[in-house]
């Protein structure tokens, strides 16, 4: 017993020392620290199970990496990283899946279900859905060439969802830069996090409806966005007409859409950021523009900051200790009698 307690204290202290040197901290809302070793004894193969299933899915469809990363982002920005996004509609739940940022847009939910079933078989009632999202996001990034980071674990799952917050708190493609920065700051994130986490758009696809206004009516004057490269705009118009084709898909990074790298930032520098929220990082703030240029010039710096920012984002108001629950099924809260 003494040996086990000593080992746990060493693990906790080592994480706290590391946290002191990073941007952010791994403490949960219940006063318990999130630690990468959380499941080492209760479910020692948890990380391997998640990675194996994610790896199979990404090998089958590279786009799934971006989809899983986006699930974690959209979960954390709404009442914290608590798996609330995964809850379906019920008599007591108004699902976040129906919000404007998520409706007909989020993907990978069935894969999260698959991971949960495997973990419940291996370690019943142990690994939370919120932690599955965090691990799946990290594994997705590394599997397509991005950085690795140790994921602090120990989150618990919410008993509620918040559709209104999902509509209001998640940054939107057409938001102004001040609005985007404010939404990040409301979550305890800073300018470095804004730009570094925007770099997630180095992978994945976006729908025509998310950027159409840049092609035809950026400022309400029936004119395109002058910051968009003219040749690139012509390419986009071919499959993104003034009306119709809302769900036509385009790569967020035209050059390497399935590889996690820094070409997203290089694209922005030449007017080829797909979304308004991408391009304004260069055009509306000297501070964010400096970071765009720094990441375009130094992929290692981008990877370092991205990994740190992912840990910070993953620490947004997690439920820990006796808060919330560990759901048996990520789509619904457990039966409480």
CSV table of N, CA and C in Angstrom, one decimal, residues 90-212:
chain,number,residue,atom,x,y,z
A,90,UNK,N,-32.9,13.7,-25.4
A,90,UNK,CA,-33.7,12.9,-24.6
A,90,UNK,C,-34.8,13.7,-23.8
A,91,UNK,N,-35.5,13.1,-22.9
A,91,UNK,CA,-36.5,13.9,-22.2
A,91,UNK,C,-35.8,15.0,-21.3
A,92,UNK,N,-34.6,14.8,-21.0
A,92,UNK,CA,-33.9,15.8,-20.1
A,92,UNK,C,-32.7,16.5,-20.8
A,93,UNK,N,-32.4,16.1,-22.0
A,93,UNK,CA,-31.2,16.6,-22.7
A,93,UNK,C,-31.7,17.2,-24.1
A,94,UNK,N,-31.2,18.5,-24.3
A,94,UNK,CA,-31.3,19.1,-25.6
A,94,UNK,C,-29.9,19.1,-26.2
A,95,UNK,N,-29.7,18.2,-27.2
A,95,UNK,CA,-28.4,17.9,-27.6
A,95,UNK,C,-27.7,19.0,-28.3
A,96,UNK,N,-26.4,19.1,-28.0
A,96,UNK,CA,-25.5,20.1,-28.7
A,96,UNK,C,-25.3,19.8,-30.2
A,97,UNK,N,-25.6,18.5,-30.5
A,97,UNK,CA,-25.5,18.1,-31.9
A,97,UNK,C,-26.3,18.9,-32.9
A,98,UNK,N,-27.4,19.5,-32.4
A,98,UNK,CA,-28.3,20.3,-33.2
A,98,UNK,C,-27.9,21.8,-33.3
A,99,UNK,N,-26.8,22.2,-32.8
A,99,UNK,CA,-26.4,23.6,-32.8
A,99,UNK,C,-25.9,23.9,-34.2
A,100,UNK,N,-25.8,25.2,-34.6
A,100,UNK,CA,-25.4,25.6,-35.9
A,100,UNK,C,-23.9,25.1,-36.2
A,101,UNK,N,-23.0,25.1,-35.3
A,101,UNK,CA,-21.7,24.6,-35.6
A,101,UNK,C,-21.6,23.1,-35.8
A,102,UNK,N,-22.6,22.4,-35.2
A,102,UNK,CA,-22.5,20.9,-35.2
A,102,UNK,C,-23.5,20.2,-36.2
A,103,UNK,N,-24.6,20.8,-36.4
A,103,UNK,CA,-25.7,20.2,-37.2
A,103,UNK,C,-25.2,19.9,-38.6
A,104,UNK,N,-25.3,18.6,-39.0
A,104,UNK,CA,-24.9,18.1,-40.3
A,104,UNK,C,-23.4,18.4,-40.6
A,105,UNK,N,-22.6,18.5,-39.6
A,105,UNK,CA,-21.2,18.9,-39.7
A,105,UNK,C,-20.3,18.0,-38.9
A,106,UNK,N,-20.6,17.8,-37.7
A,106,UNK,CA,-19.6,17.0,-36.9
A,106,UNK,C,-19.7,15.5,-37.4
A,107,UNK,N,-18.5,14.9,-37.3
A,107,UNK,CA,-18.4,13.5,-37.7
A,107,UNK,C,-17.6,12.7,-36.7
A,108,UNK,N,-17.6,11.4,-36.8
A,108,UNK,CA,-16.8,10.6,-36.0
A,108,UNK,C,-17.5,10.1,-34.7
A,109,UNK,N,-18.8,10.4,-34.6
A,109,UNK,CA,-19.5,10.0,-33.4
A,109,UNK,C,-19.6,8.4,-33.3
A,110,UNK,N,-19.8,7.8,-34.4
A,110,UNK,CA,-19.9,6.3,-34.4
A,110,UNK,C,-18.5,5.7,-33.9
A,111,UNK,N,-17.4,6.4,-34.3
A,111,UNK,CA,-16.1,5.9,-33.9
A,111,UNK,C,-15.9,6.0,-32.4
A,112,UNK,N,-16.4,7.1,-31.8
A,112,UNK,CA,-16.3,7.3,-30.4
A,112,UNK,C,-17.1,6.2,-29.7
A,113,UNK,N,-18.3,5.8,-30.3
A,113,UNK,CA,-19.1,4.7,-29.8
A,113,UNK,C,-18.3,3.4,-29.8
A,114,UNK,N,-17.6,3.2,-30.9
A,114,UNK,CA,-16.8,2.0,-31.0
A,114,UNK,C,-15.7,1.9,-30.0
A,115,UNK,N,-15.0,3.0,-29.8
A,115,UNK,CA,-14.0,3.0,-28.8
A,115,UNK,C,-14.6,2.8,-27.4
A,116,UNK,N,-15.7,3.4,-27.1
A,116,UNK,CA,-16.3,3.2,-25.8
A,116,UNK,C,-16.7,1.8,-25.5
A,117,UNK,N,-17.3,1.1,-26.5
A,117,UNK,CA,-17.6,-0.3,-26.4
A,117,UNK,C,-16.4,-1.1,-26.1
A,118,UNK,N,-15.3,-0.9,-26.8
A,118,UNK,CA,-14.1,-1.6,-26.5
A,118,UNK,C,-13.5,-1.4,-25.1
A,119,UNK,N,-13.6,-0.2,-24.7
A,119,UNK,CA,-13.1,0.2,-23.3
A,119,UNK,C,-14.0,-0.4,-22.2
A,120,UNK,N,-15.3,-0.4,-22.5
A,120,UNK,CA,-16.2,-1.0,-21.5
A,120,UNK,C,-16.0,-2.5,-21.4
A,121,UNK,N,-15.7,-3.1,-22.5
A,121,UNK,CA,-15.4,-4.5,-22.4
A,121,UNK,C,-14.1,-4.8,-21.6
A,122,UNK,N,-13.1,-3.9,-21.8
A,122,UNK,CA,-11.8,-4.1,-21.2
A,122,UNK,C,-11.9,-3.7,-19.7
A,123,UNK,N,-12.5,-2.6,-19.4
A,123,UNK,CA,-12.5,-2.0,-18.1
A,123,UNK,C,-13.9,-1.3,-17.9
A,124,UNK,N,-14.9,-2.0,-17.5
A,124,UNK,CA,-16.2,-1.5,-17.4
A,124,UNK,C,-16.3,-0.3,-16.4
A,125,UNK,N,-17.0,0.8,-16.8
A,125,UNK,CA,-17.2,1.9,-16.0
A,125,UNK,C,-16.0,2.7,-15.5
A,126,UNK,N,-15.0,2.7,-16.4
A,126,UNK,CA,-13.7,3.3,-15.9
A,126,UNK,C,-13.3,4.5,-16.7
A,127,UNK,N,-13.3,4.4,-18.1
A,127,UNK,CA,-12.7,5.5,-18.9
A,127,UNK,C,-13.9,6.4,-19.4
A,128,UNK,N,-13.7,7.7,-19.1
A,128,UNK,CA,-14.8,8.6,-19.5
A,128,UNK,C,-14.8,8.9,-21.0
A,129,UNK,N,-16.0,9.3,-21.4
A,129,UNK,CA,-16.1,9.7,-22.8
A,129,UNK,C,-15.3,11.0,-23.1
A,130,UNK,N,-15.2,11.9,-22.1
A,130,UNK,CA,-14.5,13.1,-22.3
A,130,UNK,C,-13.0,12.8,-22.5
A,131,UNK,N,-12.5,11.8,-21.8
A,131,UNK,CA,-11.1,11.4,-21.9
A,131,UNK,C,-10.9,10.7,-23.3
A,132,UNK,N,-11.9,10.0,-23.7
A,132,UNK,CA,-11.8,9.3,-25.1
A,132,UNK,C,-11.6,10.4,-26.1
A,133,UNK,N,-12.4,11.5,-26.0
A,133,UNK,CA,-12.3,12.6,-27.0
A,133,UNK,C,-10.9,13.2,-27.0
A,134,UNK,N,-10.3,13.4,-25.8
A,134,UNK,CA,-9.0,14.0,-25.7
A,134,UNK,C,-7.9,13.1,-26.3
A,135,UNK,N,-8.0,11.8,-26.0
A,135,UNK,CA,-7.0,10.8,-26.5
A,135,UNK,C,-7.1,10.7,-28.0
A,136,UNK,N,-8.4,10.6,-28.5
A,136,UNK,CA,-8.6,10.4,-29.9
A,136,UNK,C,-8.1,11.6,-30.7
A,137,UNK,N,-8.2,12.8,-30.1
A,137,UNK,CA,-7.7,14.0,-30.8
A,137,UNK,C,-6.2,14.0,-30.9
A,138,UNK,N,-5.5,13.6,-29.8
A,138,UNK,CA,-4.1,13.5,-29.9
A,138,UNK,C,-3.6,12.5,-30.8
A,139,UNK,N,-4.2,11.3,-30.8
A,139,UNK,CA,-3.8,10.2,-31.7
A,139,UNK,C,-4.0,10.6,-33.1
A,140,UNK,N,-5.1,11.3,-33.4
A,140,UNK,CA,-5.4,11.7,-34.8
A,140,UNK,C,-4.3,12.6,-35.3
A,141,UNK,N,-3.9,13.5,-34.5
A,141,UNK,CA,-2.8,14.5,-34.9
A,141,UNK,C,-1.5,13.7,-35.2
A,142,UNK,N,-1.1,12.9,-34.3
A,142,UNK,CA,0.2,12.2,-34.5
A,142,UNK,C,0.1,11.2,-35.6
A,143,UNK,N,-1.0,10.6,-35.9
A,143,UNK,CA,-1.1,9.6,-37.0
A,143,UNK,C,-1.0,10.3,-38.4
A,144,UNK,N,-1.2,11.6,-38.5
A,144,UNK,CA,-1.1,12.2,-39.8
A,144,UNK,C,0.1,13.2,-39.8
A,145,UNK,N,1.1,12.9,-38.9
A,145,UNK,CA,2.3,13.6,-39.0
A,145,UNK,C,2.5,14.8,-38.0
A,146,UNK,N,1.6,15.0,-37.1
A,146,UNK,CA,1.7,16.1,-36.2
A,146,UNK,C,2.4,15.7,-34.9
A,147,UNK,N,2.5,16.7,-34.0
A,147,UNK,CA,3.2,16.5,-32.7
A,147,UNK,C,2.5,15.5,-31.7
A,148,UNK,N,3.3,15.0,-30.9
A,148,UNK,CA,2.8,14.1,-29.8
A,148,UNK,C,2.8,15.0,-28.5
A,149,UNK,N,1.8,14.7,-27.6
A,149,UNK,CA,1.8,15.3,-26.3
A,149,UNK,C,1.2,14.3,-25.3
A,150,UNK,N,1.6,14.3,-24.1
A,150,UNK,CA,1.0,13.5,-23.1
A,150,UNK,C,-0.3,14.1,-22.7
A,151,UNK,N,-1.4,13.4,-22.8
A,151,UNK,CA,-2.7,13.9,-22.5
A,151,UNK,C,-3.0,13.7,-21.0
A,152,UNK,N,-3.2,14.8,-20.3
A,152,UNK,CA,-3.7,14.7,-18.9
A,152,UNK,C,-5.1,14.1,-18.9
A,153,UNK,N,-5.3,13.1,-18.0
A,153,UNK,CA,-6.5,12.4,-18.0
A,153,UNK,C,-7.1,12.4,-16.6
A,154,UNK,N,-8.4,12.0,-16.5
A,154,UNK,CA,-9.1,12.0,-15.3
A,154,UNK,C,-10.4,12.8,-15.3
A,155,UNK,N,-10.8,13.2,-16.5
A,155,UNK,CA,-12.0,13.9,-16.7
A,155,UNK,C,-13.2,13.0,-16.5
A,156,UNK,N,-14.3,13.6,-16.0
A,156,UNK,CA,-15.5,12.8,-15.9
A,156,UNK,C,-16.6,13.4,-16.8
A,157,UNK,N,-17.6,12.7,-17.1
A,157,UNK,CA,-18.6,13.1,-18.1
A,157,UNK,C,-19.8,13.9,-17.4
A,158,UNK,N,-20.3,14.9,-18.2
A,158,UNK,CA,-21.3,15.7,-17.7
A,158,UNK,C,-22.7,15.0,-17.6
A,159,UNK,N,-23.5,15.5,-16.9
A,159,UNK,CA,-24.9,15.1,-16.8
A,159,UNK,C,-25.9,15.9,-17.6
A,160,UNK,N,-25.3,17.0,-18.2
A,160,UNK,CA,-26.1,17.9,-19.0
A,160,UNK,C,-25.4,18.3,-20.3
A,161,UNK,N,-26.2,18.9,-21.2
A,161,UNK,CA,-25.7,19.5,-22.4
A,161,UNK,C,-26.1,21.0,-22.4
A,162,UNK,N,-25.6,21.8,-23.3
A,162,UNK,CA,-25.9,23.2,-23.4
A,162,UNK,C,-26.0,23.6,-24.9
A,163,UNK,N,-27.1,23.5,-25.5
A,163,UNK,CA,-27.3,23.9,-26.9
A,163,UNK,C,-27.1,25.3,-27.1
A,164,UNK,N,-27.5,26.2,-26.2
A,164,UNK,CA,-27.3,27.6,-26.4
A,164,UNK,C,-25.9,28.0,-26.4
A,165,UNK,N,-25.1,27.4,-25.5
A,165,UNK,CA,-23.7,27.7,-25.4
A,165,UNK,C,-23.0,27.2,-26.7
A,166,UNK,N,-23.4,26.1,-27.2
A,166,UNK,CA,-22.8,25.5,-28.4
A,166,UNK,C,-23.1,26.5,-29.6
A,167,UNK,N,-24.2,27.1,-29.6
A,167,UNK,CA,-24.5,28.1,-30.7
A,167,UNK,C,-23.7,29.4,-30.5
A,168,UNK,N,-23.4,29.7,-29.2
A,168,UNK,CA,-22.8,31.1,-29.0
A,168,UNK,C,-21.3,31.0,-28.7
A,169,UNK,N,-20.8,30.0,-28.2
A,169,UNK,CA,-19.4,30.0,-27.7
A,169,UNK,C,-18.3,29.4,-28.6
A,170,UNK,N,-18.7,28.6,-29.6
A,170,UNK,CA,-17.8,28.1,-30.5
A,170,UNK,C,-17.4,29.1,-31.6
A,171,UNK,N,-16.2,29.4,-31.8
A,171,UNK,CA,-15.8,30.3,-32.9
A,171,UNK,C,-16.3,29.9,-34.2
A,172,UNK,N,-16.9,30.8,-35.0
A,172,UNK,CA,-17.5,30.5,-36.3
A,172,UNK,C,-16.6,31.0,-37.4
A,173,UNK,N,-16.7,30.4,-38.6
A,173,UNK,CA,-15.8,30.7,-39.7
A,173,UNK,C,-15.9,32.2,-40.1
A,174,UNK,N,-17.1,32.8,-39.9
A,174,UNK,CA,-17.2,34.2,-40.4
A,174,UNK,C,-17.1,35.2,-39.2
A,175,UNK,N,-16.7,34.8,-38.1
A,175,UNK,CA,-16.5,35.7,-37.0
A,175,UNK,C,-15.4,36.7,-37.3
A,176,UNK,N,-15.4,37.9,-36.7
A,176,UNK,CA,-14.3,38.8,-36.8
A,176,UNK,C,-13.2,38.3,-35.9
A,177,UNK,N,-12.0,38.8,-36.1
A,177,UNK,CA,-10.9,38.4,-35.2
A,177,UNK,C,-11.2,38.8,-33.8
A,178,UNK,N,-11.6,40.0,-33.5
A,178,UNK,CA,-11.9,40.3,-32.1
A,178,UNK,C,-12.9,39.4,-31.4
A,179,UNK,N,-13.9,38.9,-32.2
A,179,UNK,CA,-14.9,38.0,-31.6
A,179,UNK,C,-14.3,36.7,-31.4
A,180,UNK,N,-13.4,36.2,-32.3
A,180,UNK,CA,-12.7,34.9,-32.1
A,180,UNK,C,-11.8,35.0,-30.9
A,181,UNK,N,-11.1,36.1,-30.7
A,181,UNK,CA,-10.2,36.2,-29.6
A,181,UNK,C,-11.0,36.3,-28.3
A,182,UNK,N,-12.1,37.0,-28.3
A,182,UNK,CA,-12.9,37.0,-27.1
A,182,UNK,C,-13.5,35.6,-26.7
A,183,UNK,N,-13.9,34.8,-27.7
A,183,UNK,CA,-14.4,33.5,-27.4
A,183,UNK,C,-13.3,32.6,-26.8
A,184,UNK,N,-12.1,32.8,-27.3
A,184,UNK,CA,-10.9,32.0,-26.7
A,184,UNK,C,-10.6,32.5,-25.3
A,185,UNK,N,-10.6,33.8,-25.1
A,185,UNK,CA,-10.3,34.3,-23.8
A,185,UNK,C,-11.3,34.0,-22.8
A,186,UNK,N,-12.6,33.8,-23.2
A,186,UNK,CA,-13.6,33.4,-22.3
A,186,UNK,C,-13.4,32.0,-21.8
A,187,UNK,N,-12.5,31.2,-22.5
A,187,UNK,CA,-12.2,29.9,-22.1
A,187,UNK,C,-10.8,29.8,-21.4
A,188,UNK,N,-10.2,31.0,-21.1
A,188,UNK,CA,-8.9,31.0,-20.5
A,188,UNK,C,-7.8,30.8,-21.5
A,189,UNK,N,-8.0,31.0,-22.8
A,189,UNK,CA,-7.0,30.9,-23.8
A,189,UNK,C,-6.5,32.2,-24.3
A,190,UNK,N,-5.3,32.3,-24.8
A,190,UNK,CA,-4.7,33.5,-25.2
A,190,UNK,C,-4.4,33.6,-26.7
A,191,UNK,N,-3.8,34.7,-27.1
A,191,UNK,CA,-3.5,34.9,-28.6
A,191,UNK,C,-2.7,33.7,-29.2
A,192,UNK,N,-1.7,33.2,-28.4
A,192,UNK,CA,-0.9,32.1,-29.0
A,192,UNK,C,-1.8,30.9,-29.2
A,193,UNK,N,-2.7,30.7,-28.3
A,193,UNK,CA,-3.7,29.6,-28.4
A,193,UNK,C,-4.6,29.8,-29.7
A,194,UNK,N,-5.0,31.0,-29.9
A,194,UNK,CA,-5.9,31.3,-31.0
A,194,UNK,C,-5.2,30.9,-32.3
A,195,UNK,N,-3.9,31.3,-32.5
A,195,UNK,CA,-3.3,31.1,-33.8
A,195,UNK,C,-2.8,29.6,-33.8
A,196,UNK,N,-2.2,29.1,-32.8
A,196,UNK,CA,-1.7,27.7,-32.8
A,196,UNK,C,-2.9,26.7,-33.0
A,197,UNK,N,-4.0,26.9,-32.3
A,197,UNK,CA,-5.1,25.9,-32.5
A,197,UNK,C,-5.8,26.1,-33.9
A,198,UNK,N,-5.7,27.3,-34.4
A,198,UNK,CA,-6.3,27.5,-35.8
A,198,UNK,C,-5.5,26.7,-36.8
A,199,UNK,N,-4.2,26.4,-36.4
A,199,UNK,CA,-3.4,25.5,-37.2
A,199,UNK,C,-3.9,24.1,-37.4
A,200,UNK,N,-4.9,23.7,-36.6
A,200,UNK,CA,-5.6,22.5,-36.8
A,200,UNK,C,-6.2,22.4,-38.2
A,201,UNK,N,-6.4,23.6,-38.8
A,201,UNK,CA,-7.0,23.6,-40.2
A,201,UNK,C,-6.0,23.2,-41.3
A,202,UNK,N,-4.8,22.7,-40.8
A,202,UNK,CA,-3.9,22.1,-41.8
A,202,UNK,C,-4.4,20.8,-42.3
A,203,UNK,N,-5.4,20.2,-41.6
A,203,UNK,CA,-6.0,19.0,-42.1
A,203,UNK,C,-7.5,19.2,-42.2
A,204,UNK,N,-8.2,18.4,-43.0
A,204,UNK,CA,-9.7,18.4,-43.0
A,204,UNK,C,-10.3,19.2,-44.2
A,205,UNK,N,-11.6,19.2,-44.2
A,205,UNK,CA,-12.3,19.8,-45.3
A,205,UNK,C,-13.4,20.8,-44.7
A,206,UNK,N,-13.8,21.7,-45.5
A,206,UNK,CA,-14.9,22.6,-45.1
A,206,UNK,C,-15.9,22.7,-46.2
A,207,UNK,N,-17.1,23.0,-45.8
A,207,UNK,CA,-18.3,23.1,-46.7
A,207,UNK,C,-18.3,24.5,-47.4
A,208,UNK,N,-18.8,24.5,-48.6
A,208,UNK,CA,-19.0,25.8,-49.3
A,208,UNK,C,-19.7,26.8,-48.5
A,209,UNK,N,-20.7,26.4,-47.8
A,209,UNK,CA,-21.5,27.4,-47.0
A,209,UNK,C,-20.7,28.1,-46.0
A,210,UNK,N,-19.5,27.6,-45.6
A,210,UNK,CA,-18.7,28.2,-44.6
A,210,UNK,C,-17.8,29.3,-45.1
A,211,UNK,N,-17.7,29.4,-46.4
A,211,UNK,CA,-16.8,30.5,-46.9
A,211,UNK,C,-17.4,31.2,-48.2
A,212,UNK,N,-18.6,30.9,-48.5
A,212,UNK,CA,-19.2,31.4,-49.8
A,212,UNK,C,-19.2,33.0,-49.8
